[in-house]
mmCIF file of C-alpha atoms and ligand atoms in Angstrom:
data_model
loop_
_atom_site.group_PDB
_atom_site.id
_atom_site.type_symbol
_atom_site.label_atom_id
_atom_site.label_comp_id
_atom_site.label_asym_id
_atom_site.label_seq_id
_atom_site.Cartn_x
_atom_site.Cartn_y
_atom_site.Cartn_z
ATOM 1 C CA UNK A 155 34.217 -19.234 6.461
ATOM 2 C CA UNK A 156 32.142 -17.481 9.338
ATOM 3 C CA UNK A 157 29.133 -19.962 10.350
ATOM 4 C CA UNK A 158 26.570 -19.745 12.560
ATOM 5 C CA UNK A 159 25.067 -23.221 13.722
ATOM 6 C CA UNK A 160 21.281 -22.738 15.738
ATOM 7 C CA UNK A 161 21.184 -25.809 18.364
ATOM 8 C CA UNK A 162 25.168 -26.289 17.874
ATOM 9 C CA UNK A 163 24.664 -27.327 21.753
ATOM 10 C CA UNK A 164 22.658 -30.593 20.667
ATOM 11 C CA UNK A 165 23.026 -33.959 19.629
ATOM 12 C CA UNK A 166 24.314 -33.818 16.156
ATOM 13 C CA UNK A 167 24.731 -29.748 15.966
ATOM 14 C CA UNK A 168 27.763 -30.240 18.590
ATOM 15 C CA UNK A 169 29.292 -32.989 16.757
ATOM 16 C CA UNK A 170 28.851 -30.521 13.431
ATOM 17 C CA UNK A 171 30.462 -27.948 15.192
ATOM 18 C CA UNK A 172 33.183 -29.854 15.965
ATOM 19 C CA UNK A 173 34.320 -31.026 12.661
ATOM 20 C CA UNK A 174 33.352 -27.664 11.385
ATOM 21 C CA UNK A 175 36.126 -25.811 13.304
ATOM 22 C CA UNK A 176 38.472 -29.026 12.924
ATOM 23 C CA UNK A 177 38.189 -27.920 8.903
ATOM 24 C CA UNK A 178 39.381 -24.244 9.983
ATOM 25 C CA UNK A 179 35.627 -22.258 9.779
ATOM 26 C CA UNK A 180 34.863 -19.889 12.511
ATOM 27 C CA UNK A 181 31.662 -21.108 14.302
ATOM 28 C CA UNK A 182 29.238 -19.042 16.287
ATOM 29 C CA UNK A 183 26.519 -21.209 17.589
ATOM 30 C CA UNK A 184 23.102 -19.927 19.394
ATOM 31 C CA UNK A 185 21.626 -22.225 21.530
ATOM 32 C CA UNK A 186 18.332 -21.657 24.139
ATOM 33 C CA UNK A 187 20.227 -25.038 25.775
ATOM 34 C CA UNK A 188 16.729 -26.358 26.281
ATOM 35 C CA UNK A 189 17.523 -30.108 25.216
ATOM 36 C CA UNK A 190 21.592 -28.786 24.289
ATOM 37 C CA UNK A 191 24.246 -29.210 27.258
ATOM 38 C CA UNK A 192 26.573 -26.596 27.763
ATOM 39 C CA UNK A 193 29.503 -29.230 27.808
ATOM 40 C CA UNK A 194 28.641 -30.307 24.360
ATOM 41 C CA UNK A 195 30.041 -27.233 23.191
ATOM 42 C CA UNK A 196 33.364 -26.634 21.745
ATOM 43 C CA UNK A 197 35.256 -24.333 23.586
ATOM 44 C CA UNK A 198 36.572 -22.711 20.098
ATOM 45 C CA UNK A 199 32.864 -21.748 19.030
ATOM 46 C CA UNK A 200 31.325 -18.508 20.050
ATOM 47 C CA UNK A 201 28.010 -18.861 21.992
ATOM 48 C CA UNK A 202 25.095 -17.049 22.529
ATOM 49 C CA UNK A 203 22.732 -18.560 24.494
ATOM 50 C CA UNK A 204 19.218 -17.075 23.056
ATOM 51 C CA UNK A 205 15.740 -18.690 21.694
ATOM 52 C CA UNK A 206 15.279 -18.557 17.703
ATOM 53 C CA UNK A 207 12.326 -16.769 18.078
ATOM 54 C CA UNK A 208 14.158 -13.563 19.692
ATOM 55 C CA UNK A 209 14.012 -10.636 18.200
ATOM 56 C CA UNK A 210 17.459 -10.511 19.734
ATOM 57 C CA UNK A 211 18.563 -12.975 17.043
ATOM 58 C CA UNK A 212 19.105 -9.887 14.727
ATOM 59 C CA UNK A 213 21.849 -8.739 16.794
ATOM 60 C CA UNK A 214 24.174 -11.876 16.503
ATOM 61 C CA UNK A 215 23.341 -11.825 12.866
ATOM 62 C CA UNK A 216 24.782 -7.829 12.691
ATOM 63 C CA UNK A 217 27.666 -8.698 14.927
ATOM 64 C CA UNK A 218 28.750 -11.760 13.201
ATOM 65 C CA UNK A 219 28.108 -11.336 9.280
ATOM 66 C CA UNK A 220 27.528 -15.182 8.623
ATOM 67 C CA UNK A 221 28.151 -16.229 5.318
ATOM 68 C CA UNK A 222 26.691 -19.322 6.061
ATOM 69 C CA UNK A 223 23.873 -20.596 8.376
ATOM 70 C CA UNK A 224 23.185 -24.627 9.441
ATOM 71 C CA UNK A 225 19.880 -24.353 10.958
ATOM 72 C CA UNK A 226 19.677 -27.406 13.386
ATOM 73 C CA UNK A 227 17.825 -25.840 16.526
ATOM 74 C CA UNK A 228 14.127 -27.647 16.528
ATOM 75 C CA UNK A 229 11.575 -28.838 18.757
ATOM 76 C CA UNK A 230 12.277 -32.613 17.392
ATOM 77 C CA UNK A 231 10.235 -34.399 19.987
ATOM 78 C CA UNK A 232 7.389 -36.204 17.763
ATOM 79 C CA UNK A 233 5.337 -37.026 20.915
ATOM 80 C CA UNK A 234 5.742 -33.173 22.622
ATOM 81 C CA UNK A 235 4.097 -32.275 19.497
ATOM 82 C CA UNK A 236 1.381 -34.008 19.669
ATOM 83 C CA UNK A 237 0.600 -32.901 22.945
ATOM 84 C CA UNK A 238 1.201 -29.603 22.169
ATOM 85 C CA UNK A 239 1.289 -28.514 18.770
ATOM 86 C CA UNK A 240 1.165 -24.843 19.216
ATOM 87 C CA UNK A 241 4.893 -24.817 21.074
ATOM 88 C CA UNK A 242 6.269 -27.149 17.916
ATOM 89 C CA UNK A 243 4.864 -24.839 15.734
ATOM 90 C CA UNK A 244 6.349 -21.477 17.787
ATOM 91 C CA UNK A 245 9.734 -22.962 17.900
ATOM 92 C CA UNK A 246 9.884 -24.669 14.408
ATOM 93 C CA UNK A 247 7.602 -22.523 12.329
ATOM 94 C CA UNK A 248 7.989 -18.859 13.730
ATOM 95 C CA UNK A 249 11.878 -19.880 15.171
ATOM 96 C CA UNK A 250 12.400 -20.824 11.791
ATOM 97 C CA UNK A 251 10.663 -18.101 10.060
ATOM 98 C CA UNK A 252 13.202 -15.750 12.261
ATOM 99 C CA UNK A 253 16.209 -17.472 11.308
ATOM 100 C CA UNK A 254 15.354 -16.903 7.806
ATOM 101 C CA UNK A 255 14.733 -13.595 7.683
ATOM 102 C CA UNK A 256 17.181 -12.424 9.490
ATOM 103 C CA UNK A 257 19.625 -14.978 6.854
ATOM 104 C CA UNK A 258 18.124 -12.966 4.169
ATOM 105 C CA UNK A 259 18.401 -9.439 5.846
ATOM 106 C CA UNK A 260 21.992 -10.193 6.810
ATOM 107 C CA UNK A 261 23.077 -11.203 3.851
ATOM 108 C CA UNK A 262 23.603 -14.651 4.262
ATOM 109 C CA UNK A 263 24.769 -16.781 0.903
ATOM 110 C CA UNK A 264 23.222 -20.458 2.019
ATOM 111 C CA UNK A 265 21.378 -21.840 4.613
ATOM 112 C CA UNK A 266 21.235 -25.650 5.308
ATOM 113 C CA UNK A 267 18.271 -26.861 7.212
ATOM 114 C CA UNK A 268 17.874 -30.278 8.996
ATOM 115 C CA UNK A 269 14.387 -32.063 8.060
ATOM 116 C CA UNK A 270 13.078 -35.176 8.288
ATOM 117 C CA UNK A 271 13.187 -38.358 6.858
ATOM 118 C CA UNK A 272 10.842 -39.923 8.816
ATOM 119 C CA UNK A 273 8.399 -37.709 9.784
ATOM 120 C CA UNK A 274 7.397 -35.789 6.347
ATOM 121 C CA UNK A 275 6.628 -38.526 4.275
ATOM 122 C CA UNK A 276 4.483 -40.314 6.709
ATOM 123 C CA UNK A 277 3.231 -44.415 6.443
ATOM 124 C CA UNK A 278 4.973 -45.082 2.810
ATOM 125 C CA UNK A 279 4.053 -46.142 -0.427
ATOM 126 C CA UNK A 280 7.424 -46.955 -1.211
ATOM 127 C CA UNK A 281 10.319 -48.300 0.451
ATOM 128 C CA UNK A 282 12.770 -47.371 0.867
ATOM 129 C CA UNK A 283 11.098 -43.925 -0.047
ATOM 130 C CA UNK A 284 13.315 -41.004 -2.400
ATOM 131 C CA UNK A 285 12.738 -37.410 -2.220
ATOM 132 C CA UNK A 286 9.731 -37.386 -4.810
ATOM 133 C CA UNK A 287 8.075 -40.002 -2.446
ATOM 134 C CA UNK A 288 4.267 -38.197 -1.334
ATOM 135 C CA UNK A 289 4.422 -35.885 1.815
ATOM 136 C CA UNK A 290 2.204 -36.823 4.099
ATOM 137 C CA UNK A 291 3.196 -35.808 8.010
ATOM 138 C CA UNK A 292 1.145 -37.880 10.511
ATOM 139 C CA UNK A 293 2.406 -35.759 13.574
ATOM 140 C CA UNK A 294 2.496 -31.880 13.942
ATOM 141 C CA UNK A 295 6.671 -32.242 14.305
ATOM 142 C CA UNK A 296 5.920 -33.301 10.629
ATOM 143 C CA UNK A 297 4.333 -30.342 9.434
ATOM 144 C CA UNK A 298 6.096 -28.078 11.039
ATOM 145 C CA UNK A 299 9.821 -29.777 10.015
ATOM 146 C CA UNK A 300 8.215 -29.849 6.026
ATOM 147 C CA UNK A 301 6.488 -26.084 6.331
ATOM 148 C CA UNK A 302 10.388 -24.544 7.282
ATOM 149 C CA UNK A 303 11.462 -26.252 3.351
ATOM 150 C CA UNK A 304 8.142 -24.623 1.888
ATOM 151 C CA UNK A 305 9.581 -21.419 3.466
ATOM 152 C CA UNK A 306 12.975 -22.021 2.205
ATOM 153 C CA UNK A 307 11.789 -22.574 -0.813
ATOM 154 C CA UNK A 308 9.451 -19.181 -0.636
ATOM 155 C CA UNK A 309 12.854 -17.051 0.191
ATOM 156 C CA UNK A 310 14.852 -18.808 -2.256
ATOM 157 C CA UNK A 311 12.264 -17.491 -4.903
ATOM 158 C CA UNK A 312 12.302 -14.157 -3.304
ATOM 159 C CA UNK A 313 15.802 -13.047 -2.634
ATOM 160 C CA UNK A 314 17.960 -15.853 -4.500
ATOM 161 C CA UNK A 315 19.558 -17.193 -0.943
ATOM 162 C CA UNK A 316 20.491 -20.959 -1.770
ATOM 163 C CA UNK A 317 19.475 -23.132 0.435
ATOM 164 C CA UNK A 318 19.768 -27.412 1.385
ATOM 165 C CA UNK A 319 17.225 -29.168 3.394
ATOM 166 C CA UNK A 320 18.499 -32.721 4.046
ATOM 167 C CA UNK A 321 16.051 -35.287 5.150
ATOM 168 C CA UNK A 322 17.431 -37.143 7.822
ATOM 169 C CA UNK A 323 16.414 -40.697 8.590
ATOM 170 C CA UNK A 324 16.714 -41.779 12.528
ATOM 171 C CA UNK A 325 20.428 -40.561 13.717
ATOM 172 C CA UNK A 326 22.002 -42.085 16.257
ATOM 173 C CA UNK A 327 25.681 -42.208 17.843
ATOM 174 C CA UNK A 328 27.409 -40.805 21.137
ATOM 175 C CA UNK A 329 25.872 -37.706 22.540
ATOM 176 C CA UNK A 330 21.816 -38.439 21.882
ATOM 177 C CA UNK A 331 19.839 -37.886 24.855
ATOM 178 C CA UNK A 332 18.425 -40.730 26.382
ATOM 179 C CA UNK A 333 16.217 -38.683 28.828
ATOM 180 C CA UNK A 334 13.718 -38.137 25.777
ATOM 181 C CA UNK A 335 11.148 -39.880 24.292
ATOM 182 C CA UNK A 336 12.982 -40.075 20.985
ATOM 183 C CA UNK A 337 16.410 -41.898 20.519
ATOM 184 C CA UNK A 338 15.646 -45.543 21.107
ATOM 185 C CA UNK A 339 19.554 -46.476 21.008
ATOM 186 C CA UNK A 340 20.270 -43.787 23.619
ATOM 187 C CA UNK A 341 17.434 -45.322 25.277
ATOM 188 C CA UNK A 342 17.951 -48.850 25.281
ATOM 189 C CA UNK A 343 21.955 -48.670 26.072
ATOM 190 C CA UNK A 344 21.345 -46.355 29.020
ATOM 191 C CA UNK A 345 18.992 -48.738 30.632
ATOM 192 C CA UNK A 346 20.650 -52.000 29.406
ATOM 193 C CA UNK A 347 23.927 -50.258 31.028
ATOM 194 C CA UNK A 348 22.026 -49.609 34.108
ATOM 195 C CA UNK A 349 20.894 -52.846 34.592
ATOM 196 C CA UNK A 350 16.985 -51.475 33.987
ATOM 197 C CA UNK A 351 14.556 -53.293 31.681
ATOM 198 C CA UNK A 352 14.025 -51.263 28.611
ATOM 199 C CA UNK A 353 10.703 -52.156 27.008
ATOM 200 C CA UNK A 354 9.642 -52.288 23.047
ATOM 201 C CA UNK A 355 6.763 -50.675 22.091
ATOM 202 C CA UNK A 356 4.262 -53.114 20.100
ATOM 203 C CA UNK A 357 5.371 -56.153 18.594
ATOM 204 C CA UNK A 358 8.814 -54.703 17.811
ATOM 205 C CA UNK A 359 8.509 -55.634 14.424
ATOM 206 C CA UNK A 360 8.225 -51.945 13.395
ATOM 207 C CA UNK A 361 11.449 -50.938 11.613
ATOM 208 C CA UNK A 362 14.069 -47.949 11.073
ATOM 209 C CA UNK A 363 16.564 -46.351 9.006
ATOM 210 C CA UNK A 364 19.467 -45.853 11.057
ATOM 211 C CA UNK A 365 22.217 -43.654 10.305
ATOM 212 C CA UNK A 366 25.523 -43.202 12.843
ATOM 213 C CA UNK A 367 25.610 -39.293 13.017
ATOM 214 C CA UNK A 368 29.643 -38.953 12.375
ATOM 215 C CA UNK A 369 27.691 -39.266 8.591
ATOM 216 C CA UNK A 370 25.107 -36.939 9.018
ATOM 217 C CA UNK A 371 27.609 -34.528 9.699
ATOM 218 C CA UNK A 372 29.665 -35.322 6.348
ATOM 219 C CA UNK A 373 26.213 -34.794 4.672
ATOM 220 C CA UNK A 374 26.297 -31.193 5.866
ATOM 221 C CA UNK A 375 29.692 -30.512 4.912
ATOM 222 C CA UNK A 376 28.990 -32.334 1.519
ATOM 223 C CA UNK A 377 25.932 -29.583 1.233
ATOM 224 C CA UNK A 378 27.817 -26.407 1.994
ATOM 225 C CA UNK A 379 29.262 -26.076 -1.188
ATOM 226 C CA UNK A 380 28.179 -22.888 -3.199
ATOM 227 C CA UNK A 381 26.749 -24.709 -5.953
ATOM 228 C CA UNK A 382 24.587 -27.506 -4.523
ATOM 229 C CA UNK A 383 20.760 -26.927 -3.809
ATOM 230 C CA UNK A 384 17.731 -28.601 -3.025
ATOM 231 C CA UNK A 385 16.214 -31.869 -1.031
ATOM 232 C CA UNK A 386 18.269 -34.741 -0.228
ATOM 233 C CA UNK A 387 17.191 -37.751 1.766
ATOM 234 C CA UNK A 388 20.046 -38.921 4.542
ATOM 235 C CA UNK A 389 19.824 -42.358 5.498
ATOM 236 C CA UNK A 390 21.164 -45.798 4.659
ATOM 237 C CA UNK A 391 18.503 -47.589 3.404
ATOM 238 C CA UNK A 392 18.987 -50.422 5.145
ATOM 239 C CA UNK A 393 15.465 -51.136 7.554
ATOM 240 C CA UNK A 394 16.313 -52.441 10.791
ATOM 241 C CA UNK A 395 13.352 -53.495 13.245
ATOM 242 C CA UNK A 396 13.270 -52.693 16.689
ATOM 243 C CA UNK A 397 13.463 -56.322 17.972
ATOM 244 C CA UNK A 398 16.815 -57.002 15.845
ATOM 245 C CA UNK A 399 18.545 -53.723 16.984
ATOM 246 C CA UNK A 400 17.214 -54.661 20.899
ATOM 247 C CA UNK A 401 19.192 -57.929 20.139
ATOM 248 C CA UNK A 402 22.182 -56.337 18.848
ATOM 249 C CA UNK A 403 22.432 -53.919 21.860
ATOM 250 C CA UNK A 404 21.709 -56.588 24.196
ATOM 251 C CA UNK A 405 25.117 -58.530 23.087
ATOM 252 C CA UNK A 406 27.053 -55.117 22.855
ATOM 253 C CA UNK A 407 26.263 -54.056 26.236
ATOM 254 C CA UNK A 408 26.079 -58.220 27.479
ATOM 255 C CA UNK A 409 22.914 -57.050 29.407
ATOM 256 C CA UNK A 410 21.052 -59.651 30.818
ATOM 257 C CA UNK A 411 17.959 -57.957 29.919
ATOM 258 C CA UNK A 412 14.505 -59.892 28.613
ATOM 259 C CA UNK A 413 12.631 -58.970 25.834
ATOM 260 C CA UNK A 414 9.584 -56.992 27.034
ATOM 261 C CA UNK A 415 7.126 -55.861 25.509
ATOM 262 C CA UNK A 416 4.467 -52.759 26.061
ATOM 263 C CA UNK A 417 1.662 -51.031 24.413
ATOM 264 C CA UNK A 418 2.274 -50.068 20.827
ATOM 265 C CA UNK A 419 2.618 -45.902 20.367
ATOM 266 C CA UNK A 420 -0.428 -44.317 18.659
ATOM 267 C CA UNK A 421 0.781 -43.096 14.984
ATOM 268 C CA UNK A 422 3.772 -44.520 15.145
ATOM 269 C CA UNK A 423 4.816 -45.570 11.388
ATOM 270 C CA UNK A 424 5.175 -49.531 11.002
ATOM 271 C CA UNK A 425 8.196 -49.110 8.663
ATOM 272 C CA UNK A 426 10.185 -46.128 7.955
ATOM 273 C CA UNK A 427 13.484 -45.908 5.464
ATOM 274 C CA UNK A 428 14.673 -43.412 3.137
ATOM 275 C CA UNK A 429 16.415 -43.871 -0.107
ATOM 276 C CA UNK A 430 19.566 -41.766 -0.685
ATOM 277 C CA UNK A 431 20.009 -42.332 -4.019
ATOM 278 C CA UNK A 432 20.081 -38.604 -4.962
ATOM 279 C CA UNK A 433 23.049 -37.693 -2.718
ATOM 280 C CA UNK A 434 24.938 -40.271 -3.288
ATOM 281 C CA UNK A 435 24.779 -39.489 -7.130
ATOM 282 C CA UNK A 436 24.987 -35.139 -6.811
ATOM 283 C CA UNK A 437 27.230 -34.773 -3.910
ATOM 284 C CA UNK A 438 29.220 -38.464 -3.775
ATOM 285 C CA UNK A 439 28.084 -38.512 0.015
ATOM 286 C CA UNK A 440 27.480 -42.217 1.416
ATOM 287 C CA UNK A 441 27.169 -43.645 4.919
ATOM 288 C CA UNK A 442 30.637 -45.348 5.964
ATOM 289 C CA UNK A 443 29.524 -46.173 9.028
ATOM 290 C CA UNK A 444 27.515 -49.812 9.129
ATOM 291 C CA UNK A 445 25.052 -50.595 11.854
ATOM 292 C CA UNK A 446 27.476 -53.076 14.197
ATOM 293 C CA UNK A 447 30.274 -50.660 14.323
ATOM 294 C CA UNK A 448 28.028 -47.673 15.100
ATOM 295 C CA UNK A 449 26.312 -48.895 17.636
ATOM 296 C CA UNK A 450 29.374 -50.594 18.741
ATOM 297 C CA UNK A 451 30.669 -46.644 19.232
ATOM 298 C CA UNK A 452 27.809 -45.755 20.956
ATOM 299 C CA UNK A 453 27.901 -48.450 23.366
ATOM 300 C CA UNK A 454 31.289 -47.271 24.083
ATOM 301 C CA UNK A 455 30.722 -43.736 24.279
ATOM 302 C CA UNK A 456 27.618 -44.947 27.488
ATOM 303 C CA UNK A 457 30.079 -47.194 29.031
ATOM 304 C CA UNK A 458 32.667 -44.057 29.682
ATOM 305 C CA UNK A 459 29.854 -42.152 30.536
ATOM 306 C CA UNK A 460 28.344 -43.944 33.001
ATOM 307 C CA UNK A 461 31.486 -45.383 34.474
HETATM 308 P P1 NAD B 201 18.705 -31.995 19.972
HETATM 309 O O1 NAD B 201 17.456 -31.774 20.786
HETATM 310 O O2 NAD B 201 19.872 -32.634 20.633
HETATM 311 O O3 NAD B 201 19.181 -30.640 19.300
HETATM 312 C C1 NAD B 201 18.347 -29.518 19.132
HETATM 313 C C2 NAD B 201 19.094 -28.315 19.700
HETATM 314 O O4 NAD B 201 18.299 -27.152 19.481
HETATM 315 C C3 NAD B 201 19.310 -28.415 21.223
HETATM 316 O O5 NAD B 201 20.644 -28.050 21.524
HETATM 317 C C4 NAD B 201 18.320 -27.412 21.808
HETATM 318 O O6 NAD B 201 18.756 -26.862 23.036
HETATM 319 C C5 NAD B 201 18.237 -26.407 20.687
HETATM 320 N N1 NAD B 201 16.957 -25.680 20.672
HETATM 321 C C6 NAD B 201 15.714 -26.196 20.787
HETATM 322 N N2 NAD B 201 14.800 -25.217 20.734
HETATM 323 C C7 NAD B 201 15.482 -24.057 20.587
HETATM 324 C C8 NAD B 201 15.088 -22.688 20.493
HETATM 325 N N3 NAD B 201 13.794 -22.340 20.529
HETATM 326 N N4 NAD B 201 16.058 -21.756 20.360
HETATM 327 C C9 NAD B 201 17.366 -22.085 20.324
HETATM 328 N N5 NAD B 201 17.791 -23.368 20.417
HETATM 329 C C10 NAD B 201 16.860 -24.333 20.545
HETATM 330 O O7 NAD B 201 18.236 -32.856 18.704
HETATM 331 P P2 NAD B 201 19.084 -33.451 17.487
HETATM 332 O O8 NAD B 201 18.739 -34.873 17.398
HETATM 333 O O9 NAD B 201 20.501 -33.035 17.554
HETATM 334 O O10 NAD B 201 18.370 -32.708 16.264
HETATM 335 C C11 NAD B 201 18.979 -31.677 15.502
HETATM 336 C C12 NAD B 201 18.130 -31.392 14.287
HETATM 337 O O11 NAD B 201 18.021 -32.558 13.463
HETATM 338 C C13 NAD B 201 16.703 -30.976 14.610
HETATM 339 O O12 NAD B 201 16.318 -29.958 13.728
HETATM 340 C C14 NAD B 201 15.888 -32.226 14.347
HETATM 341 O O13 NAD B 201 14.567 -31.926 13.994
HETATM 342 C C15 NAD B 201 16.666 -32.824 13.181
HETATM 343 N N6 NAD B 201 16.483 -34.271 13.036
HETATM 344 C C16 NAD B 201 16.956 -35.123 13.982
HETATM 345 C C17 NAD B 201 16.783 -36.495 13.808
HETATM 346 C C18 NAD B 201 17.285 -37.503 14.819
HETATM 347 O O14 NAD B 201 17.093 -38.706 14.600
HETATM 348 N N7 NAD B 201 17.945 -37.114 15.880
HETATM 349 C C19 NAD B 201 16.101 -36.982 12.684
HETATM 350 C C20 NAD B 201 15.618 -36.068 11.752
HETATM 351 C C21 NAD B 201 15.833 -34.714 11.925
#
């Protein structure tokens, strides 16, 4: 099948990419390479190196007829959009917006958006919380992540395209920057690997859902199927605080680090995990990958890295 992936260049759209050519699909993947690396790409994908909001976006569309679109590219730095709301909401509202009009101009059966766990429902009620759980963003990343799956909802309505937005929880595995501000496992191995202190925000008693992104992939394949449609929430349910995964890392890596601590982050959520109940029922998707042996991967994947 012909598939275009936006931010195939990234963390987990590069790893998509990957499996999606091993399965035999022909990938074209458009990338502005902002957070992406150009050796994250596979060699076998066709790239175009353009923003989402470009009005040169129609032109790939015309020149590659994709039946399908995985719409990964996104502004996903929580703190970035704080500080500046108006570029999260020009690259994830109107870059978005394009993508999905130019889906439903072209002709495009499906599109399969990446959301977010984490950040749309806000401080929860529930835990872990499903898919019906109250949407409540407390950062402009939020909105911005839950307005793209009112407008895929809005152009479902309009011109019948089917469409999947899965809710990721906090992915993590080999590739993740850990330049950013987000990633705390790409964060903490780097520096524990380099022999620098990392340091936990607040008490570290704040916890996460976190799910090794070899799975988040086989929840995108799982959601390409003709049939399937709507919201599902990709995580593993299982909470995990900060201080227990610093632990963890510190024996993987044998760092000789301390614990330190620092100032707690304003609006950060003091527990976050998702319940994938839903997708595990409809689509028979699960995470295989348990905590230990991801991070154990990661680890790895530094080590070779950094040399
Ligand atoms: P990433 O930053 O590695 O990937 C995003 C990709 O999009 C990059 O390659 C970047 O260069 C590209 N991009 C950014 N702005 C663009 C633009 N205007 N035009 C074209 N390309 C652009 O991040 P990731 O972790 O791989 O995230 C992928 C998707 O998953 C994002 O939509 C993100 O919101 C979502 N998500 C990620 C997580 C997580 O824990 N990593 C959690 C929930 C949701």
């Amino acid at each position: 099948m012909k598939i275009l992936v936006t931010g195939g260049a990234g963390f987990i759209g590069s790893h998509l990419v990957d499996r999606l050519i091993q399965e035999g699909h022909e990938v074209t993947v458009v990338d502005n390479l902002s957070t992406g690396k150009r050796r994250n790409l596979n060699r076998r994908a066709r790239f175009y190196k353009l923003d989402i909001q470009s009005w040169r976006l129609e032109r790939v569309f015309r020149n590659e007829r994709p039946a399908l679109v995985m719409h990964l590219a996104a502004q996903m730095d929580v703190r970035r959009s704080v500080e500046d709301p108006v570029f999260d909401a020009r690259v994830n509202i109107l870059g978005t917006l394009n993508v999905l009009e130019q889906s439903v101009r072209h002709g495009v059966r499906k599109i399969v958006f990446s959301s977010s766990g984490g950040a749309i429902y806000g401080e929860q009620y529930l835990f872990p919380a499903p898919e019906t759980h109250p949407t409540q963003p407390l950062s402009p990343y939020g909105i911005s992540k839950l307005s793209g799956e009112h407008y895929l909802a809005y152009y479902q309505r309009i011109s019948g395209i089917r469409y999947v937005s899965l809710r990721y929880a906090n992915v993590y595995g080999p590739r993740q920057d850990p330049e950013g501000e987000a990633g705390v496992v790409a964060i903490f191995i780097q520096k524990m690997l380099s022999s620098e202190q990392p340091i936990i925000n607040g008490n570290g008693r704040q916890t996460r859902d976190f799910v090794y992104v070899d799975d988040v992939v086989e929840a995108n394949l799982a959601a390409m199927a003709q049939e399937v449609q709507g919201t599902y929430n990709v995580g593993t349910g299982v909470e995990t605080s900060i201080n227990d995964l610093f632990r963890m890392l510190v024996e993987l890596t044998k760092a000789s680090c301390k614990e330190v601590h620092g100032p707690a982050k304003k609006g950060e959520q003091a527990r976050s995990v998702i319940d994938s109940g839903r997708i595990r029922q409809e689509l028979g998707w699960e995470p295989r990958v348990e905590l230990p042996e991801g991070l154990r991967r990661t680890v790895d994947y530094f080590r070779e890295k950094l040399g």
